[in-house]
């Protein structure tokens, strides 16, 4: 995303990411300790061992992210034994039918395989050198119809698919032999700004409400006093949103509402901003915690601090909502309520506005760098004849 943010010690708790990468919009898909944010599809012995995700035995199948992604750079380290057959599936369903049309299978396999490591199974064969029993790194740029693969920093494969899949899950495969993964991280691509950093063009103000919103010389939206709200003119349903926020005092309360009923008073899902914790335990947030979906699910850990800029990544796709704060996933929630036009009452899938909240008279919060990408459908509208 390219903004400047003071480096703080809180970044150290996001595995596999540097402070500079977090500033640039990277998120971690694996916390180094648990399978939070992952869904085991088959009966395979996926487990976390010494900071790695590994599998050695069980059914052939995938360990999938619970979140779908469209355009991104994915980076992952892997270690495969000599006869291991594994892979990383991109834009996949949990149970893909064929790597030739409903997913992209980036293979991890020995040279004797029809598609050795770095190849896209059933699509493109390459034969780079990749020694077994050693750690290697894939970096894959998945953007529109083009997928570019780097193995240990060198481009080994470039695939263009005119019938490309719009979005899908990321899957780690167990096929045969022991496989290990670590440092799995992702940077969303294709986000566009919805705040120009100069004025509130594109945002609707409510002068009758108490909160005052203005733009600082440094290019941030400043919310003071409350209650009140500032609302986007644009409406969004399924999207990736990245932004920064900073509370200017201890234990302040604010939030980011989305899929809101346009023109109504904060009638949307609320992604909470509250950095308070009980005692010194970040796993016990006050008032749900930053990154929580307020009144729906609690953040599993508070990783942001008052008086410091935080980065929030919010992905809303259908009934599923996931949130990262400073690159660390704090929320993984599916709305299983009955449909309702008001997301305070039930599941809302319809597009809605994004609202910044002025919570109360103590409100003193800064917001900046709003970037958003609307997620495409799973199958693109335009396909070749």
Coordinates of C-alpha atoms in Angstrom, one line a residue:
X1 CA 0.0 0.0 0.0
X2 CA 3.0 2.2 0.3
X3 CA 2.4 4.4 3.3
X4 CA 4.7 5.3 6.1
X5 CA 4.1 4.1 9.6
X6 CA 6.2 4.2 12.7
X7 CA 7.8 0.8 13.4
X8 CA 6.5 -0.6 16.7
X9 CA 7.3 -3.6 18.7
X10 CA 3.7 -5.0 18.2
X11 CA 4.7 -6.1 14.7
X12 CA 7.0 -8.7 16.1
X13 CA 4.1 -11.0 16.8
X14 CA 3.1 -11.5 13.2
X15 CA 5.1 -14.5 12.0
X16 CA 6.9 -14.3 8.7
X17 CA 6.4 -10.6 8.1
X18 CA 8.7 -7.6 8.6
X19 CA 7.3 -4.3 9.8
X20 CA 7.9 -2.9 6.3
X21 CA 5.8 -5.7 4.7
X22 CA 3.0 -5.1 7.2
X23 CA 3.1 -1.4 6.3
X24 CA 2.8 -2.5 2.6
X25 CA -0.3 -4.5 3.2
X26 CA 0.9 -8.1 3.7
X27 CA -1.1 -10.4 5.9
X28 CA -0.1 -13.7 7.5
X29 CA -2.1 -16.8 6.7
X30 CA -0.4 -19.0 9.3
X31 CA 0.2 -17.8 12.9
X32 CA 2.9 -20.4 13.5
X33 CA 1.0 -22.0 16.3
X34 CA -2.5 -23.0 15.2
X35 CA -4.6 -23.8 12.1
X36 CA -6.8 -20.8 12.8
X37 CA -8.1 -19.6 9.4
X38 CA -7.8 -23.0 7.8
X39 CA -10.3 -25.7 7.0
X40 CA -9.3 -29.4 6.8
X41 CA -11.2 -30.9 4.0
X42 CA -10.1 -34.6 4.1
X43 CA -9.0 -37.1 6.8
X44 CA -5.3 -36.2 6.7
X45 CA -3.0 -35.7 9.6
X46 CA -2.5 -32.0 9.2
X47 CA -0.9 -30.5 12.3
X48 CA 1.4 -27.7 13.6
X49 CA 4.9 -28.8 14.6
X50 CA 7.7 -26.5 15.5
X51 CA 6.2 -23.5 13.6
X52 CA 5.3 -25.5 10.5
X53 CA 2.2 -26.9 9.0
X54 CA 2.9 -30.5 8.1
X55 CA 1.2 -33.7 6.9
X56 CA 2.6 -37.2 6.5
X57 CA -0.3 -39.6 6.1
X58 CA -4.0 -39.8 5.3
X59 CA -6.3 -39.1 2.4
X60 CA -5.3 -37.1 -0.6
X61 CA -6.8 -33.7 -0.3
X62 CA -6.5 -30.1 0.8
X63 CA -6.1 -27.9 3.9
X64 CA -7.9 -24.8 2.7
X65 CA -8.0 -21.2 3.8
X66 CA -11.5 -20.3 5.1
X67 CA -11.2 -17.1 3.1
X68 CA -11.4 -16.7 -0.6
X69 CA -9.0 -14.4 -2.5
X70 CA -8.9 -13.1 -6.0
X71 CA -5.8 -11.1 -6.9
X72 CA -2.7 -11.3 -4.7
X73 CA 0.9 -12.2 -4.2
X74 CA 1.3 -15.4 -2.2
X75 CA 4.5 -16.4 -0.5
X76 CA 5.2 -19.8 1.2
X77 CA 8.2 -21.8 2.3
X78 CA 8.0 -25.6 1.8
X79 CA 10.1 -28.6 2.5
X80 CA 9.4 -31.9 0.7
X81 CA 11.1 -35.3 1.1
X82 CA 12.6 -37.0 -2.0
X83 CA 9.4 -38.9 -3.0
X84 CA 6.8 -36.3 -1.7
X85 CA 4.0 -35.4 -4.0
X86 CA 2.2 -32.2 -2.8
X87 CA 1.2 -28.8 -4.0
X88 CA -0.4 -25.4 -3.4
X89 CA -3.8 -24.9 -5.0
X90 CA -4.8 -21.4 -6.1
X91 CA -8.3 -20.1 -6.7
X92 CA -9.6 -23.5 -5.8
X93 CA -12.8 -24.9 -4.4
X94 CA -12.3 -27.1 -1.3
X95 CA -12.8 -30.3 -3.4
X96 CA -11.7 -29.4 -6.9
X97 CA -12.6 -31.7 -9.8
X98 CA -9.7 -31.1 -12.1
X99 CA -6.6 -28.9 -12.1
X100 CA -7.2 -28.4 -15.8
X101 CA -10.2 -26.1 -15.3
X102 CA -11.5 -25.4 -11.8
X103 CA -8.3 -24.6 -9.9
X104 CA -4.6 -24.0 -10.4
X105 CA -2.4 -26.7 -8.9
X106 CA 1.2 -25.5 -8.4
X107 CA 3.0 -28.8 -8.0
X108 CA 5.6 -29.9 -5.5
X109 CA 6.9 -33.2 -6.9
X110 CA 10.2 -34.9 -7.9
X111 CA 11.7 -34.6 -11.5
X112 CA 10.2 -38.0 -12.3
X113 CA 6.7 -36.6 -12.0
X114 CA 4.8 -35.6 -15.1
X115 CA 4.7 -32.1 -13.6
X116 CA 7.7 -31.4 -11.4
X117 CA 8.0 -28.7 -8.7
X118 CA 7.0 -25.3 -10.1
X119 CA 4.7 -26.7 -12.8
X120 CA 1.0 -26.1 -13.0
X121 CA -0.5 -29.6 -13.2
X122 CA -2.3 -30.3 -16.5
X123 CA -1.5 -26.8 -17.7
X124 CA 2.3 -26.1 -17.9
X125 CA 5.4 -28.2 -17.2
X126 CA 8.7 -26.8 -16.0
X127 CA 11.8 -28.5 -14.7
X128 CA 13.7 -26.2 -12.3
X129 CA 16.3 -27.5 -9.9
X130 CA 14.7 -28.1 -6.5
X131 CA 16.6 -30.2 -4.0
X132 CA 14.5 -32.4 -1.7
X133 CA 14.9 -32.2 2.0
X134 CA 15.7 -28.5 1.9
X135 CA 13.5 -25.4 2.5
X136 CA 12.4 -23.6 -0.7
X137 CA 10.2 -20.6 -1.3
X138 CA 7.4 -20.1 -3.7
X139 CA 6.3 -16.5 -4.5
X140 CA 3.2 -16.5 -6.8
X141 CA 1.6 -13.4 -8.3
X142 CA -2.0 -14.2 -9.1
X143 CA -3.5 -11.2 -10.9
X144 CA -6.3 -11.4 -13.5
X145 CA -5.6 -14.1 -16.1
X146 CA -1.8 -14.3 -15.3
X147 CA -0.1 -16.4 -12.7
X148 CA 3.7 -15.9 -12.3
X149 CA 5.7 -18.3 -10.1
X150 CA 9.1 -17.6 -8.5
X151 CA 11.0 -20.5 -7.0
X152 CA 13.7 -19.2 -4.6
X153 CA 13.6 -15.8 -6.3
X154 CA 13.8 -17.0 -9.9
X155 CA 10.8 -17.0 -12.3
X156 CA 10.1 -20.6 -13.3
X157 CA 6.6 -20.4 -14.7
X158 CA 4.2 -17.9 -16.2
X159 CA 0.7 -19.1 -17.0
X160 CA -2.0 -17.1 -18.8
X161 CA -5.6 -18.4 -18.6
X162 CA -8.1 -16.5 -20.7
X163 CA -10.9 -18.4 -18.8
X164 CA -9.4 -17.6 -15.5
X165 CA -11.3 -18.3 -12.2
X166 CA -12.3 -15.1 -10.5
X167 CA -11.6 -16.1 -6.9
X168 CA -11.2 -19.1 -4.7
X169 CA -9.5 -20.6 -1.7
X170 CA -5.8 -21.4 -1.2
X171 CA -5.2 -25.0 -0.5
X172 CA -2.2 -27.0 0.8
X173 CA -2.2 -30.5 -0.6
X174 CA -1.2 -33.8 0.8
X175 CA -0.9 -36.5 -1.8
X176 CA 2.1 -38.7 -0.9
X177 CA 5.0 -38.4 1.5
X178 CA 5.8 -35.8 4.2
X179 CA 5.3 -32.1 3.4
X180 CA 5.9 -29.1 5.5
X181 CA 5.0 -25.4 5.0
X182 CA 5.9 -22.2 7.0
X183 CA 5.9 -18.4 6.6
X184 CA 2.7 -18.4 4.5
X185 CA 1.7 -14.8 3.7
X186 CA -0.3 -12.9 1.2
X187 CA -0.5 -9.3 -0.2
X188 CA -3.9 -8.4 -1.8
X189 CA -3.6 -6.8 -5.2
X190 CA -5.8 -4.5 -7.3
X191 CA -7.1 -2.3 -4.4
X192 CA -8.1 1.2 -5.3
X193 CA -8.3 4.3 -3.1
X194 CA -11.7 5.6 -1.8
X195 CA -10.2 8.5 0.0
X196 CA -8.1 11.2 -1.7
X197 CA -6.3 12.4 1.4
X198 CA -7.3 16.0 0.7
X199 CA -11.0 16.3 1.3
X200 CA -14.1 14.3 1.9
X201 CA -15.1 13.9 -1.7
X202 CA -17.0 10.6 -2.1
X203 CA -18.1 10.6 1.5
X204 CA -21.4 11.7 3.0
X205 CA -21.3 13.9 6.1
X206 CA -24.1 14.3 8.7
X207 CA -23.9 17.8 10.1
X208 CA -26.9 17.2 12.4
X209 CA -24.8 14.5 14.3
X210 CA -22.3 15.4 17.0
X211 CA -19.0 14.0 15.5
X212 CA -16.9 16.4 13.5
X213 CA -15.0 14.9 10.6
X214 CA -12.2 16.8 8.9
X215 CA -9.0 16.1 6.9
X216 CA -5.7 16.8 8.5
X217 CA -2.7 18.4 6.7
X218 CA -1.1 14.9 6.9
X219 CA -3.9 13.4 4.8
X220 CA -5.9 11.6 7.5
X221 CA -9.6 11.8 8.4
X222 CA -9.9 13.1 12.0
X223 CA -13.0 12.1 13.9
X224 CA -13.7 14.1 17.2
X225 CA -16.6 13.9 19.6
X226 CA -19.7 11.8 19.2
X227 CA -21.9 10.1 18.4
X228 CA -21.8 10.5 14.6
X229 CA -20.8 9.0 11.3
X230 CA -19.1 9.5 8.0
X231 CA -20.4 7.3 5.1
X232 CA -19.1 6.4 1.7
X233 CA -21.2 7.2 -1.3
X234 CA -20.1 4.0 -2.9
X235 CA -21.8 0.7 -1.9
X236 CA -19.9 -2.6 -1.5
X237 CA -20.9 -6.2 -1.0
X238 CA -18.0 -8.6 -1.4
X239 CA -14.6 -6.9 -1.1
X240 CA -11.1 -6.6 0.4
X241 CA -10.6 -3.4 2.4
X242 CA -7.3 -2.2 3.8
X243 CA -7.0 1.0 5.9
X244 CA -5.1 2.6 8.9
X245 CA -6.5 3.9 12.1
X246 CA -5.0 5.5 15.2
X247 CA -6.7 6.2 18.5
X248 CA -5.2 9.3 20.2
X249 CA -5.9 8.3 23.8
X250 CA -6.2 5.2 25.9
X251 CA -9.2 2.8 25.6
X252 CA -11.1 4.8 22.9
X253 CA -13.9 3.2 21.1
X254 CA -14.6 3.4 17.4
X255 CA -15.5 1.2 14.5
X256 CA -15.8 0.6 10.8
X257 CA -19.3 -0.4 9.6
X258 CA -19.8 -2.2 6.3
X259 CA -22.7 -3.5 4.2
X260 CA -24.6 -0.7 6.0
X261 CA -28.0 0.5 5.1
X262 CA -27.3 3.7 3.2
X263 CA -28.5 6.8 5.0
X264 CA -29.4 5.0 8.2
X265 CA -27.6 5.4 11.5
X266 CA -24.8 2.9 11.7
X267 CA -27.0 -0.1 10.6
X268 CA -24.3 -2.4 9.4
X269 CA -21.8 -5.0 10.5
X270 CA -19.2 -3.3 12.8
X271 CA -15.5 -4.1 12.6
X272 CA -14.5 -2.9 16.1
X273 CA -11.7 -0.6 17.0
X274 CA -10.9 -0.9 20.7
X275 CA -7.3 -1.7 21.9
X276 CA -8.1 -2.3 25.5
X277 CA -7.2 -5.6 27.2
X278 CA -7.9 -7.1 30.7
X279 CA -4.7 -6.7 32.7
X280 CA -1.7 -7.6 30.5
X281 CA -3.5 -10.4 28.6
X282 CA -4.0 -9.6 24.9
X283 CA -6.2 -12.7 24.5
X284 CA -8.8 -11.0 26.8
X285 CA -10.0 -8.0 24.8
X286 CA -12.1 -5.2 26.3
X287 CA -15.4 -4.6 24.4
X288 CA -14.7 -7.3 21.9
X289 CA -11.3 -6.0 20.7
X290 CA -9.9 -4.4 17.6
X291 CA -10.9 -6.5 14.6
X292 CA -13.9 -8.1 16.2
X293 CA -17.3 -8.1 14.5
X294 CA -19.0 -6.3 17.4
X295 CA -21.8 -8.2 19.1
X296 CA -21.1 -11.2 16.8
X297 CA -17.6 -12.5 17.6
X298 CA -14.6 -11.5 19.7
X299 CA -11.1 -10.8 18.4
X300 CA -9.0 -13.8 19.5
X301 CA -6.1 -11.4 20.3
X302 CA -5.5 -7.7 20.5
X303 CA -2.4 -6.9 18.5
X304 CA -2.7 -3.1 18.2
X305 CA -2.1 -0.3 20.7
X306 CA -3.5 3.1 21.4
X307 CA -1.5 6.1 20.1
X308 CA 0.0 4.0 17.3
X309 CA -1.2 3.5 13.8
X310 CA -2.7 0.1 13.0
X311 CA -3.4 -1.6 9.7
X312 CA -6.6 -3.4 9.3
X313 CA -7.5 -5.8 6.4
X314 CA -11.2 -6.8 6.2
X315 CA -12.5 -9.4 3.7
X316 CA -16.2 -9.8 3.3
X317 CA -17.3 -12.6 0.9
X318 CA -20.8 -13.9 1.1
X319 CA -21.6 -14.9 4.7
X320 CA -17.9 -15.2 5.6
X321 CA -15.9 -12.3 7.2
X322 CA -12.3 -12.3 8.1
X323 CA -10.2 -9.6 9.7
X324 CA -6.4 -9.1 10.1
X325 CA -4.9 -6.4 12.3
X326 CA -1.2 -5.6 11.7
X327 CA -1.0 -8.7 9.5
X328 CA -2.3 -11.0 12.2
X329 CA -5.7 -12.7 11.7
X330 CA -8.0 -11.9 14.6
X331 CA -11.4 -12.8 13.2
X332 CA -12.7 -15.7 11.1
X333 CA -16.5 -15.7 11.3
X334 CA -19.5 -16.9 9.2
X335 CA -22.9 -15.3 9.7
X336 CA -25.3 -18.2 10.1
X337 CA -28.3 -16.1 10.9
X338 CA -31.4 -15.8 8.7
X339 CA -31.3 -13.2 6.0
X340 CA -32.3 -9.7 6.9
X341 CA -31.9 -6.3 5.2
X342 CA -30.5 -5.0 8.5
X343 CA -27.2 -6.7 9.4
X344 CA -27.9 -5.9 13.1
X345 CA -30.7 -8.4 12.8
X346 CA -29.6 -11.0 10.4
X347 CA -27.4 -12.0 7.4
X348 CA -27.1 -9.2 4.9
X349 CA -25.4 -10.1 1.6
X350 CA -26.5 -6.9 -0.3
X351 CA -24.1 -4.1 -1.0
X352 CA -24.0 -1.4 1.6
X353 CA -22.0 1.7 2.5
X354 CA -18.9 1.9 4.7
X355 CA -19.2 4.0 7.8
X356 CA -16.7 5.5 10.1
X357 CA -17.9 5.8 13.7
X358 CA -17.7 8.6 16.1
X359 CA -18.6 6.7 19.2
X360 CA -19.0 9.2 22.1
X361 CA -17.7 12.5 23.4
X362 CA -14.2 11.1 24.0
X363 CA -13.8 10.1 20.3
X364 CA -10.4 11.2 18.9
X365 CA -9.5 8.9 16.1
X366 CA -7.5 9.2 12.8
X367 CA -8.2 7.2 9.7
X368 CA -6.3 7.1 6.4
X369 CA -5.3 5.1 3.3
X370 CA -8.6 3.5 2.5
X371 CA -8.0 0.9 -0.3
X372 CA -10.7 -1.5 -1.6
X373 CA -11.1 -4.2 -4.2
X374 CA -14.6 -5.6 -5.0
X375 CA -14.2 -9.3 -5.3
X376 CA -15.3 -10.9 -8.6
X377 CA -17.6 -13.9 -8.9
X378 CA -16.1 -17.4 -8.7
X379 CA -16.6 -17.8 -12.5
X380 CA -16.0 -14.7 -14.5
X381 CA -18.9 -13.4 -16.7
X382 CA -16.7 -13.2 -19.8
X383 CA -15.4 -16.6 -20.8
X384 CA -14.1 -17.7 -24.2
X385 CA -16.5 -19.3 -26.6

